[in-house]
Amino acid sequence: MAVVKLSLSAFLLLFFPSVLKADAGERHVKYEYKYSFKGPHLMNKQGQVPFWTYGGSAIPSNDQVRLTPSLRDRKGYLWTKEKFTSEWWEIEGHFRVTGRGRVGADGMAIWYTETAGTEGPVFGSTDNWKGLAVLCDSFDNDGEQNNPFVSVMVNDGTKSYEHHNDGKNQNLGGCLRDFRNRPHPIRVRIRYYQNVLTLWFHMGMSTKPEDFELCTRVENVHLAKEGFFGVSAATGGLADDHDVLSFSTLTLTPPSKDAATQGGLSQEEQDKLTKQYEEYQKNLEKQKEEYAQAHPDKVKKDELQYESAYERDIRLVYEGQNAIHNMLNQLHAKTGELTVQANTLHTLVSTDHNRMSNMVTMDKTINRQEVGSIISVQQQMLTKLEDIKNAISGMKTGGMDRRSADDTGVTSQLNDMQGAMDSLVHTVNNMASKQQFAGDKKKDCPPPPPPVHCIGPGSFVFLIIAQIVMLVGYITYRNQKEAAAKKFF
């Protein structure tokens, strides 16, 4: 049998639910959907806001109603179609006022009047209204630097709003709040209950509902028992976007006197209920003892149902040691895997190194002597080219009388150079044949890739000879031209 402990309030809730009722002074709250609207489906297919009417520059959409765009001299309004018939109420609106300038104009207003307003000079609605107006004035007309300002004004239909001093002498209360260009929409909550008007303002710095601040509280306010709710806005020489995101209306009904009388308990009834509760507790303890005697194996002592602090510490230490042991086993397994991978890599590297050594040994087909012979032949060719250059220079300075002798010397030098080139070609061909023979012996190695940007030795020698012949021919031709030109002088 489980242990059951009941307090007096729980006992009354189980066995006498009619006794625990709401507080005798608690009011009843009801949401009025016909006097409210909010997104995301604010507008219907006909482009209207259900149960509301709008005019002027107001533009409804799925998420909001823009009363005025950021254009000069615009006015827009939004009013309920039907009268609100409850005496006490509470409304809450979400608004957004944005503009590019540091100062905006003119502002917006929330209305509760006996008749629905139309487009007019007081923040987009008519003047000389009968009822309540909560005015959010963003422009400083009197130059006292006390705007943006939120004020409360009640009019009996005989007062005209004083624009020149922002209605300073007409409002019943208010607060200085900057409601333009806030990070989040601002919220205004107005409660009219038992002739007391209370205004809360949310600055829009967060989305938390508990960030409402009390703006003003006015007593002895008498409004009509029936009226229309409305919102309007206007722009002047400066312009702001005035948007209404939602508007919620609640009916506040005070508890009746009969309900308050029924909700109270006399002293005799309270003593009776207390006595019944004590008897119930005694019967419960007696039943617990009888169950413990009949089933001693199923009843646990209180000290055995919960572990002690020492046992809890031991359990935590044991769980920590098991976790560390499992982590060490995982690290050991990972270390073993890494060791196997390292050994495999070392074996592969050693095998590749041995293969490369064998390839280098087999590729050693060009000895030092052959390299020396190629260098000596190149030096001989350079010497012969230098001699040819000197001979051509002598042909320029020596005149036509030495022409035949120089041509003979040049011819002999060209013959010597031709022999040196033949020797160089022969040496290069021998080296190529040896390299090919060595490549035939390497069966395990693939053939070397063909050269991409290199030319063969025969082509190289042919190009050198062609360049020398062209150079000598050009020099001889130029000397003949010069000699022929000297005959005319």
Tab-separated table of C-alpha atoms in Angstrom:
chain	number	residue	atom	x	y	z
A	1	MET	CA	0.000	0.000	0.000
A	2	ALA	CA	1.494	3.337	-1.070
A	3	VAL	CA	1.944	6.149	1.379
A	4	VAL	CA	-0.676	8.842	0.845
A	5	LYS	CA	-0.564	12.241	2.499
A	6	LEU	CA	-3.348	14.744	1.946
A	7	SER	CA	-3.551	18.312	3.102
A	8	LEU	CA	-6.769	19.956	4.145
A	9	SER	CA	-7.097	21.790	0.823
A	10	ALA	CA	-6.601	18.560	-1.139
A	11	PHE	CA	-9.181	16.818	1.048
A	12	LEU	CA	-11.700	19.541	0.397
A	13	LEU	CA	-10.947	19.492	-3.328
A	14	LEU	CA	-11.602	15.738	-3.539
A	15	PHE	CA	-14.658	15.415	-1.376
A	16	PHE	CA	-16.157	18.910	-1.346
A	17	PRO	CA	-15.281	20.580	-4.666
A	18	SER	CA	-18.141	23.056	-4.399
A	19	VAL	CA	-16.518	24.611	-1.347
A	20	LEU	CA	-13.314	25.706	-3.122
A	21	LYS	CA	-14.460	28.414	-5.471
A	22	ALA	CA	-12.825	31.531	-6.814
A	23	ASP	CA	-12.221	34.501	-4.645
A	24	ALA	CA	-15.382	36.350	-3.788
A	25	GLY	CA	-13.935	39.571	-5.238
A	26	GLU	CA	-12.572	37.991	-8.442
A	27	ARG	CA	-14.123	39.366	-11.635
A	28	HIS	CA	-15.142	37.263	-14.605
A	29	VAL	CA	-13.260	37.818	-17.892
A	30	LYS	CA	-14.658	37.044	-21.349
A	31	TYR	CA	-12.975	37.483	-24.721
A	32	GLU	CA	-15.058	39.391	-27.273
A	33	TYR	CA	-14.063	38.188	-30.730
A	34	LYS	CA	-16.419	40.556	-32.575
A	35	TYR	CA	-14.517	43.513	-31.157
A	36	SER	CA	-11.053	42.048	-31.701
A	37	PHE	CA	-8.743	41.118	-34.555
A	38	LYS	CA	-5.233	39.748	-35.022
A	39	GLY	CA	-3.114	38.031	-37.661
A	40	PRO	CA	-2.040	36.014	-39.499
A	41	HIS	CA	-5.439	35.919	-41.299
A	42	LEU	CA	-6.649	39.361	-40.360
A	43	MET	CA	-8.266	40.191	-43.693
A	44	ASN	CA	-10.880	38.041	-45.432
A	45	LYS	CA	-11.195	37.292	-49.153
A	46	GLN	CA	-13.268	40.422	-49.736
A	47	GLY	CA	-10.451	42.617	-48.415
A	48	GLN	CA	-12.350	43.517	-45.231
A	49	VAL	CA	-11.595	43.118	-41.528
A	50	PRO	CA	-14.476	41.087	-40.062
A	51	PHE	CA	-16.759	43.130	-37.742
A	52	TRP	CA	-14.681	46.270	-38.383
A	53	THR	CA	-14.825	49.141	-40.850
A	54	TYR	CA	-11.949	51.288	-42.076
A	55	GLY	CA	-11.468	54.402	-44.175
A	56	GLY	CA	-9.131	57.176	-45.195
A	57	SER	CA	-5.588	55.975	-45.882
A	58	ALA	CA	-6.036	52.699	-43.941
A	59	ILE	CA	-4.820	49.615	-45.821
A	60	PRO	CA	-5.566	46.162	-44.317
A	61	SER	CA	-3.443	43.075	-44.991
A	62	ASN	CA	-3.138	39.553	-43.611
A	63	ASP	CA	-0.838	40.567	-40.752
A	64	GLN	CA	-1.718	44.175	-39.929
A	65	VAL	CA	-3.721	47.287	-40.753
A	66	ARG	CA	-1.637	50.237	-41.896
A	67	LEU	CA	-3.554	53.333	-40.845
A	68	THR	CA	-1.219	55.787	-42.577
A	69	PRO	CA	1.783	55.248	-44.833
A	70	SER	CA	4.881	57.392	-44.442
A	71	LEU	CA	3.466	60.155	-46.637
A	72	ARG	CA	2.550	63.703	-45.686
A	73	ASP	CA	-0.970	64.784	-44.745
A	74	ARG	CA	-2.551	61.343	-44.561
A	75	LYS	CA	-5.338	60.160	-42.203
A	76	GLY	CA	-6.726	56.703	-41.556
A	77	TYR	CA	-9.129	55.113	-39.096
A	78	LEU	CA	-10.563	51.741	-38.023
A	79	TRP	CA	-13.836	51.342	-36.034
A	80	THR	CA	-16.039	48.516	-34.828
A	81	LYS	CA	-19.297	48.039	-36.730
A	82	GLU	CA	-21.415	47.280	-33.660
A	83	LYS	CA	-21.700	48.929	-30.264
A	84	PHE	CA	-20.005	47.380	-27.278
A	85	THR	CA	-22.662	46.767	-24.643
A	86	SER	CA	-20.686	45.877	-21.513
A	87	GLU	CA	-20.115	48.431	-18.791
A	88	TRP	CA	-16.601	47.348	-17.752
A	89	TRP	CA	-13.948	46.284	-20.207
A	90	GLU	CA	-10.251	45.894	-20.943
A	91	ILE	CA	-8.534	46.345	-24.318
A	92	GLU	CA	-4.984	45.684	-25.468
A	93	GLY	CA	-3.473	46.726	-28.791
A	94	HIS	CA	-0.200	45.969	-30.530
A	95	PHE	CA	1.107	48.868	-32.606
A	96	ARG	CA	4.187	49.759	-34.628
A	97	VAL	CA	5.200	53.343	-35.433
A	98	THR	CA	8.248	53.669	-37.690
A	99	GLY	CA	9.818	56.514	-39.617
A	100	ARG	CA	13.098	57.578	-41.173
A	101	GLY	CA	13.464	60.882	-39.355
A	102	ARG	CA	14.501	61.531	-35.783
A	103	VAL	CA	11.153	63.262	-35.202
A	104	GLY	CA	7.816	61.901	-36.379
A	105	ALA	CA	4.278	63.196	-36.766
A	106	ASP	CA	1.532	63.424	-35.940
A	107	GLY	CA	0.563	60.339	-33.959
A	108	MET	CA	-2.274	57.933	-33.294
A	109	ALA	CA	-5.240	57.531	-30.934
A	110	ILE	CA	-7.345	54.775	-29.335
A	111	TRP	CA	-11.033	55.634	-28.966
A	112	TYR	CA	-14.111	54.558	-27.000
A	113	THR	CA	-16.979	56.872	-28.001
A	114	GLU	CA	-20.756	56.831	-28.133
A	115	THR	CA	-20.712	57.135	-31.936
A	116	ALA	CA	-18.187	55.844	-34.427
A	117	GLY	CA	-15.866	58.538	-35.696
A	118	THR	CA	-14.981	59.537	-39.228
A	119	GLU	CA	-11.970	61.187	-40.797
A	120	GLY	CA	-11.150	64.361	-38.888
A	121	PRO	CA	-8.479	66.678	-37.474
A	122	VAL	CA	-7.732	64.904	-34.175
A	123	PHE	CA	-5.201	62.221	-35.076
A	124	GLY	CA	-7.292	61.167	-38.039
A	125	SER	CA	-10.704	61.197	-36.310
A	126	THR	CA	-13.438	63.732	-35.576
A	127	ASP	CA	-13.217	66.454	-32.958
A	128	ASN	CA	-15.763	67.137	-30.143
A	129	TRP	CA	-16.230	63.450	-29.468
A	130	LYS	CA	-18.171	61.943	-26.571
A	131	GLY	CA	-16.110	59.400	-24.717
A	132	LEU	CA	-12.508	58.371	-24.099
A	133	ALA	CA	-9.400	59.048	-26.179
A	134	VAL	CA	-5.903	57.704	-25.463
A	135	LEU	CA	-3.627	59.918	-27.557
A	136	CYS	CA	-0.105	58.915	-28.628
A	137	ASP	CA	1.331	62.264	-29.773
A	138	SER	CA	4.741	62.047	-31.488
A	139	PHE	CA	5.195	65.707	-32.511
A	140	ASP	CA	6.079	68.522	-30.123
A	141	ASN	CA	3.721	71.358	-31.070
A	142	ASP	CA	4.323	73.514	-27.999
A	143	GLY	CA	8.129	73.248	-28.190
A	144	GLU	CA	8.530	72.106	-24.576
A	145	GLN	CA	10.378	68.912	-25.584
A	146	ASN	CA	7.815	66.701	-23.874
A	147	ASN	CA	7.016	64.395	-26.793
A	148	PRO	CA	6.379	61.600	-27.673
A	149	PHE	CA	3.677	61.655	-25.010
A	150	VAL	CA	0.822	59.273	-24.167
A	151	SER	CA	-2.176	61.018	-22.584
A	152	VAL	CA	-5.757	60.242	-21.505
A	153	MET	CA	-8.597	62.638	-22.357
A	154	VAL	CA	-12.332	62.335	-21.691
A	155	ASN	CA	-14.636	64.601	-23.677
A	156	ASP	CA	-18.347	65.254	-23.237
A	157	GLY	CA	-18.742	66.552	-26.780
A	158	THR	CA	-18.217	70.226	-25.943
A	159	LYS	CA	-14.400	70.411	-25.949
A	160	SER	CA	-12.243	70.925	-28.990
A	161	TYR	CA	-8.779	69.428	-28.890
A	162	GLU	CA	-6.039	72.038	-28.434
A	163	HIS	CA	-3.343	71.192	-30.962
A	164	HIS	CA	-1.126	74.184	-30.200
A	165	ASN	CA	-0.227	72.879	-26.722
A	166	ASP	CA	-0.767	69.144	-27.363
A	167	GLY	CA	-3.893	69.131	-25.158
A	168	LYS	CA	-1.833	69.750	-22.038
A	169	ASN	CA	-4.698	71.442	-20.210
A	170	GLN	CA	-7.267	68.853	-21.218
A	171	ASN	CA	-5.701	65.459	-20.445
A	172	LEU	CA	-6.401	63.641	-17.183
A	173	GLY	CA	-3.009	61.972	-17.006
A	174	GLY	CA	-0.252	60.491	-19.099
A	175	CYS	CA	3.375	59.516	-19.399
A	176	LEU	CA	6.385	60.351	-21.545
A	177	ARG	CA	7.138	57.288	-23.692
A	178	ASP	CA	9.113	57.079	-26.933
A	179	PHE	CA	7.046	54.669	-29.017
A	180	ARG	CA	8.722	55.286	-32.415
A	181	ASN	CA	11.145	52.839	-34.074
A	182	ARG	CA	11.077	50.237	-31.326
A	183	PRO	CA	12.710	46.787	-31.842
A	184	HIS	CA	9.365	45.085	-31.206
A	185	PRO	CA	5.762	46.293	-31.463
A	186	ILE	CA	4.576	48.483	-28.607
A	187	ARG	CA	1.573	47.429	-26.512
A	188	VAL	CA	-1.081	49.555	-24.878
A	189	ARG	CA	-3.426	48.065	-22.268
A	190	ILE	CA	-6.440	50.052	-21.054
A	191	ARG	CA	-8.743	48.817	-18.285
A	192	TYR	CA	-11.987	50.506	-17.318
A	193	TYR	CA	-13.437	48.809	-14.239
A	194	GLN	CA	-15.692	50.271	-11.583
A	195	ASN	CA	-15.125	53.848	-12.797
A	196	VAL	CA	-11.336	53.503	-12.570
A	197	LEU	CA	-9.307	53.904	-15.751
A	198	THR	CA	-5.839	52.314	-15.737
A	199	LEU	CA	-3.335	52.613	-18.577
A	200	TRP	CA	-0.268	50.351	-18.999
A	201	PHE	CA	2.368	50.824	-21.679
A	202	HIS	CA	4.863	48.297	-23.116
A	203	MET	CA	7.935	49.977	-24.641
A	204	GLY	CA	8.556	47.213	-27.192
A	205	MET	CA	12.106	46.512	-26.061
A	206	SER	CA	11.248	42.826	-25.569
A	207	THR	CA	8.439	40.370	-26.203
A	208	LYS	CA	7.850	39.541	-22.539
A	209	PRO	CA	4.277	40.303	-21.431
A	210	GLU	CA	5.419	41.133	-17.904
A	211	ASP	CA	7.327	44.207	-19.122
A	212	PHE	CA	4.230	46.402	-18.988
A	213	GLU	CA	4.734	49.659	-17.101
A	214	LEU	CA	2.008	51.652	-15.393
A	215	CYS	CA	1.476	54.885	-17.302
A	216	THR	CA	-1.407	56.492	-15.417
A	217	ARG	CA	-4.414	55.669	-13.232
A	218	VAL	CA	-7.483	57.920	-13.135
A	219	GLU	CA	-10.419	57.480	-10.754
A	220	ASN	CA	-14.009	58.720	-10.973
A	221	VAL	CA	-14.147	58.306	-14.727
A	222	HIS	CA	-17.667	57.953	-16.074
A	223	LEU	CA	-18.053	56.586	-19.591
A	224	ALA	CA	-21.075	55.482	-21.552
A	225	LYS	CA	-22.238	51.921	-20.970
A	226	GLU	CA	-22.373	51.394	-24.725
A	227	GLY	CA	-19.895	52.632	-27.294
A	228	PHE	CA	-17.645	51.977	-30.264
A	229	PHE	CA	-13.944	51.107	-30.162
A	230	GLY	CA	-11.655	52.651	-32.758
A	231	VAL	CA	-8.070	53.382	-33.736
A	232	SER	CA	-6.916	56.265	-35.932
A	233	ALA	CA	-3.691	57.954	-37.029
A	234	ALA	CA	-2.538	61.008	-38.974
A	235	THR	CA	0.589	62.529	-40.505
A	236	GLY	CA	1.455	66.164	-41.117
A	237	GLY	CA	4.563	67.898	-42.403
A	238	LEU	CA	6.476	64.829	-41.174
A	239	ALA	CA	5.349	61.283	-41.804
A	240	ASP	CA	5.462	57.880	-40.082
A	241	ASP	CA	4.064	54.447	-40.777
A	242	HIS	CA	1.301	53.717	-38.225
A	243	ASP	CA	0.447	49.989	-38.094
A	244	VAL	CA	-2.064	48.087	-35.947
A	245	LEU	CA	-1.074	44.429	-35.524
A	246	SER	CA	-3.808	43.271	-33.154
A	247	PHE	CA	-6.654	44.545	-30.997
A	248	SER	CA	-8.132	42.462	-28.159
A	249	THR	CA	-11.244	43.278	-26.167
A	250	LEU	CA	-12.268	41.651	-22.866
A	251	THR	CA	-15.489	41.997	-20.936
A	252	LEU	CA	-15.050	42.388	-17.164
A	253	THR	CA	-18.005	41.211	-15.108
A	254	PRO	CA	-17.886	41.700	-11.332
A	255	PRO	CA	-19.096	38.817	-9.162
A	256	SER	CA	-22.691	38.976	-7.969
A	257	LYS	CA	-23.611	39.399	-4.321
A	258	ASP	CA	-25.287	35.999	-4.196
A	259	ALA	CA	-22.122	34.329	-5.442
A	260	ALA	CA	-20.076	36.124	-2.837
A	261	THR	CA	-22.457	34.973	-0.093
A	262	GLN	CA	-22.414	31.380	-1.322
A	263	GLY	CA	-18.659	31.344	-1.592
A	264	GLY	CA	-18.119	32.138	2.124
A	265	LEU	CA	-18.173	29.508	4.935
A	266	SER	CA	-19.427	30.042	8.411
A	267	GLN	CA	-17.349	29.098	11.426
A	268	GLU	CA	-19.605	26.137	12.184
A	269	GLU	CA	-19.121	24.712	8.689
A	270	GLN	CA	-15.359	25.183	8.899
A	271	ASP	CA	-15.208	23.302	12.248
A	272	LYS	CA	-17.301	20.522	10.758
A	273	LEU	CA	-15.017	20.106	7.776
A	274	THR	CA	-11.910	20.184	9.989
A	275	LYS	CA	-13.367	17.422	12.154
A	276	GLN	CA	-14.135	15.292	9.102
A	277	TYR	CA	-10.601	15.772	7.844
A	278	GLU	CA	-9.086	14.625	11.140
A	279	GLU	CA	-11.272	11.526	11.150
A	280	TYR	CA	-10.209	10.741	7.603
A	281	GLN	CA	-6.555	11.019	8.593
A	282	LYS	CA	-7.054	8.632	11.525
A	283	ASN	CA	-8.788	6.061	9.319
A	284	LEU	CA	-5.981	6.320	6.771
A	285	GLU	CA	-3.284	5.659	9.397
A	286	LYS	CA	-5.259	2.709	10.759
A	287	GLN	CA	-5.563	1.193	7.272
A	288	LYS	CA	-1.840	1.590	6.742
A	289	GLU	CA	-1.066	-0.314	9.939
A	290	GLU	CA	-3.459	-3.137	9.038
A	291	TYR	CA	-1.900	-3.467	5.580
A	292	ALA	CA	1.611	-3.552	7.076
A	293	GLN	CA	0.603	-6.378	9.441
A	294	ALA	CA	-1.046	-8.390	6.672
A	295	HIS	CA	1.830	-7.898	4.139
A	296	PRO	CA	5.065	-7.355	6.046
A	297	ASP	CA	7.224	-8.366	3.048
A	298	LYS	CA	5.746	-5.666	0.795
A	299	VAL	CA	6.071	-2.825	3.237
A	300	LYS	CA	9.373	-1.001	3.217
A	301	LYS	CA	10.633	1.167	5.949
A	302	ASP	CA	11.079	4.806	5.234
A	303	GLU	CA	14.824	4.609	5.705
A	304	LEU	CA	15.070	1.770	3.156
A	305	GLN	CA	13.184	3.600	0.429
A	306	TYR	CA	15.878	6.215	-0.003
A	307	GLU	CA	19.654	5.830	-0.153
A	308	SER	CA	21.821	7.622	2.348
A	309	ALA	CA	24.404	10.231	1.513
A	310	TYR	CA	27.211	7.696	2.015
A	311	GLU	CA	25.590	5.190	-0.323
A	312	ARG	CA	25.033	7.879	-2.926
A	313	ASP	CA	28.712	8.925	-2.794
A	314	ILE	CA	29.861	5.309	-3.136
A	315	ARG	CA	27.539	4.798	-6.126
A	316	LEU	CA	28.826	7.911	-7.856
A	317	VAL	CA	32.461	6.878	-7.291
A	318	TYR	CA	31.759	3.390	-8.664
A	319	GLU	CA	30.008	4.800	-11.753
A	320	GLY	CA	32.909	7.201	-12.346
A	321	GLN	CA	35.472	4.393	-12.114
A	322	ASN	CA	33.506	2.275	-14.584
A	323	ALA	CA	33.345	5.165	-17.021
A	324	ILE	CA	37.127	5.723	-16.751
A	325	HIS	CA	37.777	2.004	-17.237
A	326	ASN	CA	35.653	1.939	-20.390
A	327	MET	CA	37.479	4.976	-21.751
A	328	LEU	CA	40.879	3.326	-21.130
A	329	ASN	CA	39.748	0.183	-22.947
A	330	GLN	CA	38.666	2.249	-25.925
A	331	LEU	CA	41.993	4.111	-25.956
A	332	HIS	CA	43.895	0.812	-25.792
A	333	ALA	CA	41.955	-0.542	-28.769
A	334	LYS	CA	42.594	2.631	-30.767
A	335	THR	CA	46.331	2.469	-29.894
A	336	GLY	CA	46.503	-1.099	-31.167
A	337	GLU	CA	44.874	-0.096	-34.445
A	338	LEU	CA	47.331	2.766	-34.876
A	339	THR	CA	50.289	0.433	-34.199
A	340	VAL	CA	49.128	-1.988	-36.885
A	341	GLN	CA	48.712	0.844	-39.370
A	342	ALA	CA	52.188	2.212	-38.562
A	343	ASN	CA	53.816	-1.221	-39.103
A	344	THR	CA	52.034	-1.630	-42.431
A	345	LEU	CA	53.175	1.813	-43.548
A	346	HIS	CA	56.792	1.076	-42.539
A	347	THR	CA	56.764	-2.144	-44.552
A	348	LEU	CA	55.419	-0.397	-47.632
A	349	VAL	CA	58.016	2.387	-47.373
A	350	SER	CA	60.885	-0.121	-46.998
A	351	THR	CA	59.727	-2.093	-50.045
A	352	ASP	CA	59.436	1.035	-52.188
A	353	HIS	CA	62.922	2.171	-51.081
A	354	ASN	CA	64.494	-1.134	-52.124
A	355	ARG	CA	62.778	-1.009	-55.500
A	356	MET	CA	64.000	2.538	-56.116
A	357	SER	CA	67.570	1.543	-55.188
A	358	ASN	CA	67.479	-1.289	-57.718
A	359	MET	CA	66.131	1.044	-60.397
A	360	VAL	CA	68.877	3.590	-59.742
A	361	THR	CA	71.554	0.891	-59.901
A	362	MET	CA	70.238	-0.392	-63.239
A	363	ASP	CA	69.968	3.136	-64.649
A	364	LYS	CA	73.690	3.882	-64.145
A	365	THR	CA	74.597	3.401	-67.858
A	366	ILE	CA	76.297	6.787	-68.424
A	367	ASN	CA	79.765	6.867	-66.876
A	368	ARG	CA	81.969	9.839	-66.075
A	369	GLN	CA	84.200	9.338	-69.119
A	370	GLU	CA	81.308	9.756	-71.536
A	371	VAL	CA	80.172	12.890	-69.796
A	372	GLY	CA	83.725	14.272	-70.020
A	373	SER	CA	83.914	13.549	-73.714
A	374	ILE	CA	80.652	15.409	-74.337
A	375	ILE	CA	81.940	18.427	-72.422
A	376	SER	CA	85.231	18.469	-74.348
A	377	VAL	CA	83.423	18.303	-77.704
A	378	GLN	CA	81.230	21.242	-76.651
A	379	GLN	CA	84.347	23.229	-75.713
A	380	GLN	CA	85.897	22.495	-79.106
A	381	MET	CA	82.752	23.694	-80.835
A	382	LEU	CA	82.817	26.922	-78.837
A	383	THR	CA	86.478	27.464	-79.769
A	384	LYS	CA	85.734	26.942	-83.459
A	385	LEU	CA	82.816	29.364	-83.295
A	386	GLU	CA	85.067	31.983	-81.672
A	387	ASP	CA	87.641	31.529	-84.443
A	388	ILE	CA	84.971	31.978	-87.088
A	389	LYS	CA	83.835	35.172	-85.383
A	390	ASN	CA	87.392	36.531	-85.356
A	391	ALA	CA	87.854	35.630	-88.990
A	392	ILE	CA	84.696	37.446	-90.001
A	393	SER	CA	85.827	40.529	-88.087
A	394	GLY	CA	89.163	40.407	-89.945
A	395	MET	CA	87.311	40.224	-93.244
A	396	LYS	CA	85.608	43.505	-92.425
A	397	THR	CA	88.846	45.391	-91.624
A	398	GLY	CA	91.338	43.742	-94.002
A	399	GLY	CA	89.737	44.737	-97.373
A	400	MET	CA	89.126	42.840	-100.564
A	401	ASP	CA	92.773	41.929	-101.073
A	402	ARG	CA	92.693	39.487	-98.184
A	403	ARG	CA	89.318	38.084	-99.080
A	404	SER	CA	90.524	34.909	-100.792
A	405	ALA	CA	92.920	33.984	-97.987
A	406	ASP	CA	90.282	34.552	-95.311
A	407	ASP	CA	87.722	32.516	-97.180
A	408	THR	CA	90.221	29.635	-97.236
A	409	GLY	CA	90.754	29.943	-93.456
A	410	VAL	CA	87.040	30.083	-92.810
A	411	THR	CA	86.451	27.025	-94.938
A	412	SER	CA	89.066	25.038	-92.994
A	413	GLN	CA	87.577	26.110	-89.700
A	414	LEU	CA	84.122	25.052	-90.852
A	415	ASN	CA	85.484	21.666	-91.798
A	416	ASP	CA	87.068	21.267	-88.375
A	417	MET	CA	83.820	22.245	-86.686
A	418	GLN	CA	81.910	19.794	-88.891
A	419	GLY	CA	84.210	17.038	-87.671
A	420	ALA	CA	83.660	18.014	-84.049
A	421	MET	CA	79.917	17.946	-84.540
A	422	ASP	CA	80.077	14.550	-86.145
A	423	SER	CA	82.029	13.299	-83.155
A	424	LEU	CA	79.407	14.781	-80.801
A	425	VAL	CA	76.592	13.106	-82.738
A	426	HIS	CA	78.414	9.799	-82.632
A	427	THR	CA	78.887	10.036	-78.857
A	428	VAL	CA	75.252	10.943	-78.235
A	429	ASN	CA	74.062	8.070	-80.429
A	430	ASN	CA	76.242	5.627	-78.469
A	431	MET	CA	74.744	6.911	-75.199
A	432	ALA	CA	71.198	6.528	-76.544
A	433	SER	CA	71.861	2.961	-77.708
A	434	LYS	CA	73.311	2.041	-74.314
A	435	GLN	CA	70.309	3.539	-72.551
A	436	GLN	CA	67.971	1.554	-74.806
A	437	PHE	CA	69.925	-1.642	-74.143
A	438	ALA	CA	69.733	-1.054	-70.402
A	439	GLY	CA	66.006	-0.413	-70.661
A	440	ASP	CA	65.495	-3.732	-72.461
A	441	LYS	CA	67.094	-5.545	-69.532
A	442	LYS	CA	64.646	-3.994	-66.993
A	443	LYS	CA	61.621	-6.246	-67.248
A	444	ASP	CA	60.011	-5.305	-63.963
A	445	CYS	CA	60.062	-1.547	-64.500
A	446	PRO	CA	57.687	0.190	-66.919
A	447	PRO	CA	59.193	2.128	-69.868
A	448	PRO	CA	60.001	5.761	-69.176
A	449	PRO	CA	57.405	8.290	-70.331
A	450	PRO	CA	58.152	10.026	-73.636
A	451	PRO	CA	59.749	13.463	-73.330
A	452	VAL	CA	57.321	16.284	-73.689
A	453	HIS	CA	59.400	19.393	-74.341
A	454	CYS	CA	62.780	17.901	-75.372
A	455	ILE	CA	64.280	17.242	-78.848
A	456	GLY	CA	66.546	14.442	-79.977
A	457	PRO	CA	70.357	14.808	-80.254
A	458	GLY	CA	70.314	14.567	-84.091
A	459	SER	CA	67.762	17.328	-84.388
A	460	PHE	CA	69.739	19.466	-81.961
A	461	VAL	CA	72.983	19.101	-83.984
A	462	PHE	CA	71.148	19.736	-87.244
A	463	LEU	CA	69.693	22.951	-85.940
A	464	ILE	CA	73.108	24.172	-84.771
A	465	ILE	CA	74.712	23.431	-88.163
A	466	ALA	CA	71.856	25.143	-90.011
A	467	GLN	CA	72.205	28.256	-87.864
A	468	ILE	CA	75.979	28.427	-88.455
A	469	VAL	CA	75.616	27.984	-92.220
A	470	MET	CA	72.971	30.691	-92.361
A	471	LEU	CA	75.165	33.020	-90.295
A	472	VAL	CA	78.226	32.483	-92.537
A	473	GLY	CA	76.126	32.903	-95.673
A	474	TYR	CA	74.640	36.151	-94.388
A	475	ILE	CA	78.085	37.536	-93.492
A	476	THR	CA	79.513	36.608	-96.906
A	477	TYR	CA	76.549	38.173	-98.700
A	478	ARG	CA	76.870	41.402	-96.707
A	479	ASN	CA	80.636	41.646	-97.456
A	480	GLN	CA	79.990	41.236	-101.168
A	481	LYS	CA	77.425	44.030	-101.090
A	482	GLU	CA	79.846	46.319	-99.303
A	483	ALA	CA	82.627	45.539	-101.778
A	484	ALA	CA	80.343	46.220	-104.728
A	485	ALA	CA	79.323	49.524	-103.196
A	486	LYS	CA	82.975	50.645	-102.831
A	487	LYS	CA	83.618	50.366	-106.566
A	488	PHE	CA	81.552	53.475	-107.239
A	489	PHE	CA	83.755	55.686	-105.036
